[in-house]
Short mmCIF file of C-alpha atoms and ligand atoms in Angstrom, two decimals:
data_model
loop_
_atom_site.label_atom_id
_atom_site.label_comp_id
_atom_site.label_asym_id
_atom_site.label_seq_id
_atom_site.Cartn_x
_atom_site.Cartn_y
_atom_site.Cartn_z
CA MET A 1 16.95 23.09 -20.49
CA PHE A 2 14.93 20.19 -22.45
CA PHE A 3 17.05 16.91 -22.92
CA VAL A 4 15.58 14.57 -25.26
CA PHE A 5 17.60 10.61 -24.42
CA PRO A 6 16.39 7.69 -26.64
CA SER A 7 13.60 6.06 -24.59
CA PRO A 8 12.43 6.03 -21.23
CA ASP A 9 14.57 3.19 -20.18
CA ALA A 10 17.63 5.44 -21.92
CA ILE A 11 16.63 8.82 -19.02
CA ALA A 12 16.20 5.83 -16.42
CA GLU A 13 20.03 4.99 -16.73
CA HIS A 14 21.52 8.21 -16.78
CA LEU A 15 19.39 8.98 -13.55
CA ALA A 16 20.39 6.01 -12.02
CA GLN A 17 24.37 6.61 -12.64
CA HIS A 18 23.66 10.73 -11.62
CA LEU A 19 22.04 9.36 -8.59
CA LEU A 20 25.20 6.35 -7.40
CA GLU A 21 27.06 9.34 -8.48
CA LEU A 22 26.15 12.12 -5.83
CA ILE A 23 25.87 9.25 -3.14
CA ARG A 24 29.37 8.65 -4.30
CA ASN A 25 30.64 12.46 -3.72
CA LYS A 26 28.37 12.81 -0.79
CA PRO A 27 27.45 9.75 1.32
CA ASP A 28 25.42 12.16 3.59
CA CYS A 29 23.64 13.87 0.70
CA ARG A 30 19.71 14.36 1.11
CA LEU A 31 17.97 13.35 -1.71
CA GLY A 32 14.45 14.42 -2.73
CA LEU A 33 12.54 11.23 -4.60
CA ALA A 34 9.09 11.46 -6.16
CA THR A 35 6.60 8.60 -7.00
CA GLY A 36 4.33 8.02 -10.09
CA SER A 37 4.47 5.67 -13.02
CA THR A 38 7.55 7.68 -14.44
CA MET A 39 10.19 6.93 -11.88
CA GLU A 40 9.36 2.92 -12.07
CA PRO A 41 12.15 2.70 -14.31
CA VAL A 42 14.50 5.10 -12.53
CA TYR A 43 14.15 3.02 -9.31
CA ALA A 44 13.88 -0.36 -10.85
CA ARG A 45 17.28 0.48 -12.79
CA LEU A 46 19.01 2.19 -9.75
CA LEU A 47 17.87 -1.91 -8.23
CA GLN A 48 19.94 -3.33 -11.16
CA HIS A 49 23.33 -1.77 -10.09
CA LYS A 50 22.49 -2.26 -6.53
CA ASP A 51 25.60 -4.19 -6.31
CA ALA A 52 27.62 -1.00 -7.09
CA CYS A 53 26.27 1.21 -4.41
CA PRO A 54 27.81 3.05 -2.41
CA ASP A 55 27.48 3.27 1.40
CA LEU A 56 23.80 4.37 1.54
CA SER A 57 24.10 4.64 5.78
CA GLN A 58 23.93 8.33 5.96
CA LEU A 59 22.03 8.79 3.00
CA ARG A 60 18.45 10.79 3.66
CA THR A 61 15.42 11.17 1.64
CA PHE A 62 12.69 12.99 1.46
CA ASN A 63 9.71 12.27 -0.91
CA LEU A 64 7.08 15.23 -2.00
CA ASP A 65 4.24 14.24 -1.40
CA GLU A 66 1.25 11.91 0.46
CA TYR A 67 -2.03 11.28 -0.29
CA ILE A 68 -4.17 12.60 2.81
CA GLY A 69 -6.20 9.66 4.43
CA LEU A 70 -4.11 6.33 3.11
CA PRO A 71 -2.37 4.76 5.37
CA ALA A 72 1.44 3.45 4.82
CA LYS A 73 0.29 0.33 4.30
CA HIS A 74 -2.44 1.46 1.92
CA PRO A 75 -1.23 -0.09 -1.82
CA GLN A 76 -1.93 3.05 -3.49
CA SER A 77 0.02 5.49 -0.59
CA TYR A 78 3.12 7.23 -1.82
CA HIS A 79 4.21 5.32 1.46
CA TYR A 80 3.78 2.10 0.38
CA TYR A 81 5.04 2.79 -3.29
CA MET A 82 8.51 3.63 -2.08
CA CYS A 83 9.02 0.60 0.20
CA GLN A 84 7.58 -1.93 -3.06
CA HIS A 85 10.06 0.04 -6.01
CA LEU A 86 13.28 1.42 -3.60
CA PHE A 87 13.36 1.46 -0.33
CA ASN A 88 12.65 -2.28 1.38
CA HIS A 89 15.32 -3.25 -1.38
CA LEU A 90 18.03 -0.94 -0.40
CA GLY A 91 17.56 -1.58 3.05
CA LEU A 92 17.33 1.90 4.17
CA ASP A 93 16.45 2.65 7.87
CA LYS A 94 13.34 4.04 8.94
CA THR A 95 14.95 7.09 10.19
CA GLN A 96 16.85 7.89 6.76
CA ILE A 97 13.37 7.74 4.89
CA ASN A 98 10.73 10.70 5.35
CA LEU A 99 7.43 11.09 4.09
CA PRO A 100 4.79 13.52 4.93
CA ASN A 101 1.72 11.86 7.31
CA GLY A 102 -1.37 11.86 5.55
CA MET A 103 -3.08 10.53 8.68
CA CYS A 104 -1.62 12.79 10.94
CA SER A 105 -4.23 14.56 13.41
CA ASN A 106 -2.60 18.06 13.62
CA LEU A 107 -1.72 18.22 9.48
CA GLU A 108 -1.06 22.09 9.42
CA GLN A 109 2.04 21.16 12.25
CA GLU A 110 2.61 18.24 9.95
CA CYS A 111 3.39 20.43 6.86
CA ALA A 112 5.47 23.00 9.31
CA ASN A 113 7.63 20.01 10.66
CA TYR A 114 8.19 18.63 7.33
CA SER A 115 9.41 22.21 5.12
CA ALA A 116 11.47 22.42 9.11
CA THR A 117 13.02 19.25 9.08
CA ILE A 118 14.53 19.19 5.25
CA ALA A 119 15.93 23.08 6.12
CA LYS A 120 17.38 21.43 9.16
CA ALA A 121 18.93 18.77 7.52
CA GLY A 122 20.45 21.42 5.21
CA GLY A 123 17.96 21.57 2.37
CA LEU A 124 17.82 19.00 -0.41
CA ASP A 125 20.88 18.25 -2.89
CA PHE A 126 18.85 16.83 -5.14
CA GLN A 127 15.23 17.04 -6.16
CA LEU A 128 13.57 14.34 -8.84
CA LEU A 129 10.31 15.68 -9.97
CA GLY A 130 8.05 13.88 -12.35
CA VAL A 131 5.09 16.73 -13.92
CA GLY A 132 0.98 16.24 -13.67
CA THR A 133 -0.54 16.95 -17.20
CA ASN A 134 -1.70 19.84 -16.13
CA GLY A 135 1.79 20.62 -14.97
CA HIS A 136 1.16 20.36 -11.03
CA ILE A 137 4.88 19.22 -9.38
CA GLY A 138 4.81 17.50 -6.26
CA PHE A 139 1.14 18.25 -5.92
CA ASN A 140 1.57 21.19 -6.32
CA GLU A 141 -1.62 22.51 -8.25
CA PRO A 142 -1.99 25.16 -10.92
CA GLY A 143 -2.08 28.46 -9.03
CA THR A 144 0.06 27.56 -6.06
CA PRO A 145 2.56 30.24 -4.74
CA PHE A 146 6.15 30.24 -5.99
CA ASP A 147 6.45 30.83 -2.82
CA SER A 148 4.53 27.66 -0.59
CA LEU A 149 5.95 25.66 1.92
CA THR A 150 4.84 22.33 2.67
CA HIS A 151 1.25 22.09 3.21
CA VAL A 152 -2.48 21.04 1.96
CA ILE A 153 -3.58 20.72 -1.24
CA GLU A 154 -7.21 19.97 -2.74
CA LEU A 155 -6.77 17.76 -5.77
CA SER A 156 -8.19 19.36 -9.23
CA ALA A 157 -10.55 17.98 -11.00
CA ASN A 158 -7.75 16.78 -13.63
CA THR A 159 -5.20 15.42 -11.12
CA ARG A 160 -8.31 13.01 -9.59
CA LEU A 161 -9.19 11.72 -13.23
CA ASP A 162 -5.26 11.04 -14.33
CA ASN A 163 -4.90 9.14 -10.49
CA SER A 164 -8.02 7.67 -10.09
CA ARG A 165 -6.78 4.75 -12.73
CA PHE A 166 -4.36 3.28 -10.03
CA PHE A 167 -7.61 3.29 -7.65
CA ASP A 168 -10.14 0.27 -7.76
CA SER A 169 -12.88 2.66 -7.75
CA PRO A 170 -12.68 6.88 -8.09
CA LYS A 171 -14.49 7.09 -5.33
CA GLU A 172 -11.13 5.67 -3.43
CA MET A 173 -9.13 8.17 -5.00
CA PRO A 174 -8.29 10.45 -2.33
CA THR A 175 -9.48 14.26 -2.95
CA HIS A 176 -6.50 16.15 -0.67
CA ALA A 177 -3.12 15.59 -0.55
CA ILE A 178 -0.06 16.91 1.33
CA THR A 179 2.96 18.46 -0.80
CA MET A 180 6.13 19.90 -0.42
CA GLY A 181 5.43 23.40 -1.56
CA ILE A 182 7.33 25.21 -4.77
CA LYS A 183 9.82 26.91 -2.58
CA ASP A 184 11.12 23.94 -0.65
CA ILE A 185 11.59 22.22 -4.40
CA MET A 186 12.73 25.10 -5.46
CA ASP A 187 15.48 25.27 -2.64
CA ALA A 188 17.04 21.83 -3.96
CA ARG A 189 20.37 22.88 -5.43
CA GLU A 190 20.02 20.37 -8.52
CA VAL A 191 17.07 19.42 -10.01
CA ILE A 192 15.22 16.94 -12.46
CA LEU A 193 11.63 16.57 -13.84
CA VAL A 194 11.33 13.21 -16.00
CA ALA A 195 8.50 13.33 -18.56
CA THR A 196 7.92 10.48 -20.85
CA GLY A 197 5.11 9.58 -23.28
CA GLU A 198 2.36 11.11 -25.72
CA HIS A 199 0.30 12.14 -23.42
CA LYS A 200 2.66 14.29 -21.96
CA ALA A 201 3.46 16.16 -24.54
CA GLU A 202 1.21 19.02 -24.42
CA THR A 203 2.55 19.43 -20.93
CA MET A 204 5.58 19.89 -22.41
CA ASN A 205 4.56 22.26 -25.15
CA LEU A 206 2.76 23.88 -22.49
CA LEU A 207 5.62 24.01 -19.95
CA TYR A 208 8.00 25.23 -22.79
CA ARG A 209 5.67 28.01 -23.98
CA SER A 210 4.44 29.23 -20.46
CA PRO A 211 6.65 32.14 -18.85
CA ALA A 212 7.82 31.36 -14.71
CA ASP A 213 3.60 31.59 -13.97
CA PRO A 214 2.34 29.98 -10.90
CA ALA A 215 -0.39 28.69 -13.42
CA MET A 216 2.13 26.25 -15.00
CA PRO A 217 3.98 24.86 -11.47
CA ALA A 218 6.08 23.18 -13.72
CA SER A 219 7.01 26.98 -15.18
CA VAL A 220 8.99 27.96 -12.11
CA LEU A 221 12.23 25.54 -12.63
CA LYS A 222 12.90 28.33 -15.53
CA LEU A 223 14.07 30.58 -12.48
CA HIS A 224 16.33 27.76 -11.05
CA PRO A 225 19.97 28.14 -11.46
CA ASN A 226 20.56 24.29 -12.12
CA ALA A 227 17.34 22.60 -13.42
CA ARG A 228 16.80 19.99 -16.25
CA ILE A 229 14.25 18.43 -17.87
CA TYR A 230 14.67 15.00 -19.24
CA LEU A 231 12.38 13.96 -22.37
CA ASP A 232 11.78 10.64 -24.24
CA PRO A 233 11.10 11.27 -28.31
CA ALA A 234 7.33 11.05 -27.02
CA ALA A 235 6.92 13.89 -24.39
CA ALA A 236 9.23 16.02 -26.70
CA SER A 237 6.95 15.51 -30.01
CA ARG A 238 5.42 18.82 -30.15
CA LEU A 239 8.80 21.19 -28.88
CA PRO A 240 10.47 23.05 -31.55
CA GLU A 241 13.30 21.26 -32.75
CA GLU A 242 16.01 24.39 -31.13
CA ALA A 243 14.72 24.05 -27.72
CA LEU A 244 15.82 20.36 -27.98
CA TYR A 245 19.73 18.57 -26.51
CA HIS A 246 19.75 15.71 -28.03
CA VAL A 247 21.54 13.06 -25.55
CA GLU A 248 22.84 9.82 -27.80
C1 GLP B 1 1.29 12.15 -9.44
C2 GLP B 1 2.53 13.01 -7.89
C3 GLP B 1 3.22 13.46 -9.33
C4 GLP B 1 3.95 13.07 -10.31
C5 GLP B 1 2.50 13.03 -11.30
C6 GLP B 1 2.62 12.22 -12.39
O1 GLP B 1 0.59 13.61 -9.27
N1 GLP B 1 1.96 13.52 -7.23
O2 GLP B 1 4.59 13.88 -8.10
O3 GLP B 1 4.38 13.31 -10.81
O4 GLP B 1 1.22 11.91 -10.07
O5 GLP B 1 2.73 10.50 -12.59
P1 GLP B 1 2.70 9.57 -13.68
O6 GLP B 1 4.63 9.67 -13.54
O7 GLP B 1 1.98 8.27 -13.06
O8 GLP B 1 2.83 10.01 -14.85
#
């Protein structure tokens, strides 16, 4: 399941083409989208191909997660990220995009509604994933049960440290988030996880060696019938050659 591409840009190009093909084949498809620096080249590539974009009017998107306590207009909210990197440029209508609302006064209800909205839409055709250095997917931190639906999570010290680089001061970094659950992710018909850079190499090594175990959330993908992991050479550098499929 480990595919190695020559560069992050090659992954981005491949994924952009894949997303376009998905939408062409199923104009009303439901895409699960991710944030993080890994996804920036992917969305940039997709926008480069904007002219080749099929009709997007029936598309619906569902983001994995959102910080609790950051309004949509906060530059570090995932809502803001998605608008900046993708939604504004594709001209998607508000009714087509879904992100958990981390400002909701009834978070429990918000979580239940989010999973229910995905299910009511017929489930996700495709889920894009990044990965935290501790193996989290979405914000499903180590120890999250595999049968979890959308829920509130306290961010681990590791995640707070990793992600505080985006905030002016570490104190601004939220302590909690809403994340799609592992079951929501696993219910997607196709999943692709992307990891790039040397700082993800040890995470990929642990993922390769781990059985499907909540201690390494990304390892759940080993139980998915249609999941792939896309790596650049740096992220793949600690994996044995026999585990890798090289994509030209
Ligand atoms: C955050 C997000 C994850 C993402 C991870 C990796 O924690 N919740 O969905 O996969 O960051 O981010 P990056 O791509 O910046 O390494």
